[in-house]
Amino acid sequence: MTPTPPFAADPADSDAGLVLPVTMRQPGPIDAIGRDRAVVVVRADDIPDTAALVNALVEGGIHGIEFTFTTPDVERHVRAAVAAVPDAEIGVGTVLTRDQARSAIDAGAGFLVTPGVVAGVGAVAAEAGIPLAMGAFTPSEVIAALEHGATAVKIFPAETCGPRFFAHLRGPLPGVRLIASGGIDESNARAFLEAGAYAVTAGSSVVTPSLIAARDWAGITRRARAFMAALA
């Protein structure tokens, strides 16, 4: 099923080609992330037990899980996660090329994430009907991301601009789903949500390579729960 576009053209601005965002209503992985108000990014050189890792995160209350192309053989981990944990929403991030996008989709990714505006990835996601969280930083980049088919826009690095930046973006772009990413932890996550972020991204504050290597699944669950508690 092709997702509802995250933006629509204003007839009054048709000559200028300006697109204005509207709130997306199509259920899907991005909606699940919005319900949790969080997504977690997993970055590690090796993941000894993908199913156990994903189960630990879901048990901790985080259902949106983003593996990345910085992890070797990421497609294998996506297949294992999708097969083992149906309650999880599995996506792939750090997608930089069309080929990577197609490979992630073929592996079963339910959503894609880019670190910046990558037009080719937007085209592949649209063809496959897969939601895309495209990275951006400036207002112009946010609009460009929407024009390239983004379902949500990942503001990265969020720590650099701070929560107030999201409040400012929400003024002219009220319908855009803005996901804060980069430098988010228990101490500042809620502030980004209160400023208008649709969701926040947890990374090393919840999952670290050392915890994964130690197979400390209980520790990861505890950290996930603590992060989610900070959002409440």
PDB file of N, CA and C in Angstrom, residues 6 21-24 151 170 172-178:
ATOM      1  N   PRO A   6       3.315  13.020   2.872  1.00  0.00           N
ATOM      2  CA  PRO A   6       3.406  13.826   4.081  1.00  0.00           C
ATOM      3  C   PRO A   6       3.260  15.309   3.820  1.00  0.00           C
ATOM      4  N   PRO A  21       3.519  21.233   4.375  1.00  0.00           N
ATOM      5  CA  PRO A  21       3.292  19.956   5.038  1.00  0.00           C
ATOM      6  C   PRO A  21       1.894  19.838   5.607  1.00  0.00           C
ATOM      7  N   VAL A  22       1.386  18.621   5.626  1.00  0.00           N
ATOM      8  CA  VAL A  22       0.140  18.307   6.297  1.00  0.00           C
ATOM      9  C   VAL A  22       0.384  17.070   7.141  1.00  0.00           C
ATOM     10  N   THR A  23      -0.417  16.883   8.157  1.00  0.00           N
ATOM     11  CA  THR A  23      -0.220  15.738   9.041  1.00  0.00           C
ATOM     12  C   THR A  23      -0.591  14.444   8.327  1.00  0.00           C
ATOM     13  N   MET A  24       0.296  13.469   8.369  1.00  0.00           N
ATOM     14  CA  MET A  24       0.074  12.186   7.718  1.00  0.00           C
ATOM     15  C   MET A  24      -0.820  11.314   8.593  1.00  0.00           C
ATOM     16  N   THR A 151       8.358  10.877   4.924  1.00  0.00           N
ATOM     17  CA  THR A 151       7.194  10.714   5.790  1.00  0.00           C
ATOM     18  C   THR A 151       7.394  11.480   7.089  1.00  0.00           C
ATOM     19  N   ARG A 170       8.337  24.380  14.081  1.00  0.00           N
ATOM     20  CA  ARG A 170       6.917  24.040  14.103  1.00  0.00           C
ATOM     21  C   ARG A 170       6.038  25.235  13.734  1.00  0.00           C
ATOM     22  N   PRO A 172       6.312  27.651  11.079  1.00  0.00           N
ATOM     23  CA  PRO A 172       5.960  27.639   9.664  1.00  0.00           C
ATOM     24  C   PRO A 172       5.675  26.252   9.108  1.00  0.00           C
ATOM     25  N   LEU A 173       6.067  25.203   9.850  1.00  0.00           N
ATOM     26  CA  LEU A 173       5.919  23.832   9.359  1.00  0.00           C
ATOM     27  C   LEU A 173       5.167  22.974  10.375  1.00  0.00           C
ATOM     28  N   PRO A 174       3.928  23.330  10.684  1.00  0.00           N
ATOM     29  CA  PRO A 174       3.217  22.675  11.789  1.00  0.00           C
ATOM     30  C   PRO A 174       2.850  21.232  11.546  1.00  0.00           C
ATOM     31  N   GLY A 175       2.771  20.807  10.296  1.00  0.00           N
ATOM     32  CA  GLY A 175       2.324  19.443  10.025  1.00  0.00           C
ATOM     33  C   GLY A 175       3.435  18.430   9.859  1.00  0.00           C
ATOM     34  N   VAL A 176       4.687  18.862   9.991  1.00  0.00           N
ATOM     35  CA  VAL A 176       5.808  17.964   9.738  1.00  0.00           C
ATOM     36  C   VAL A 176       6.138  17.144  10.979  1.00  0.00           C
ATOM     37  N   ARG A 177       6.353  15.878  10.790  1.00  0.00           N
ATOM     38  CA  ARG A 177       6.775  15.008  11.881  1.00  0.00           C
ATOM     39  C   ARG A 177       8.286  15.124  12.031  1.00  0.00           C
ATOM     40  N   LEU A 178       8.712  15.836  13.050  1.00  0.00           N
ATOM     41  CA  LEU A 178      10.127  16.088  13.286  1.00  0.00           C
ATOM     42  C   LEU A 178      10.660  15.133  14.345  1.00  0.00           C
TER      43      LEU A 178
END
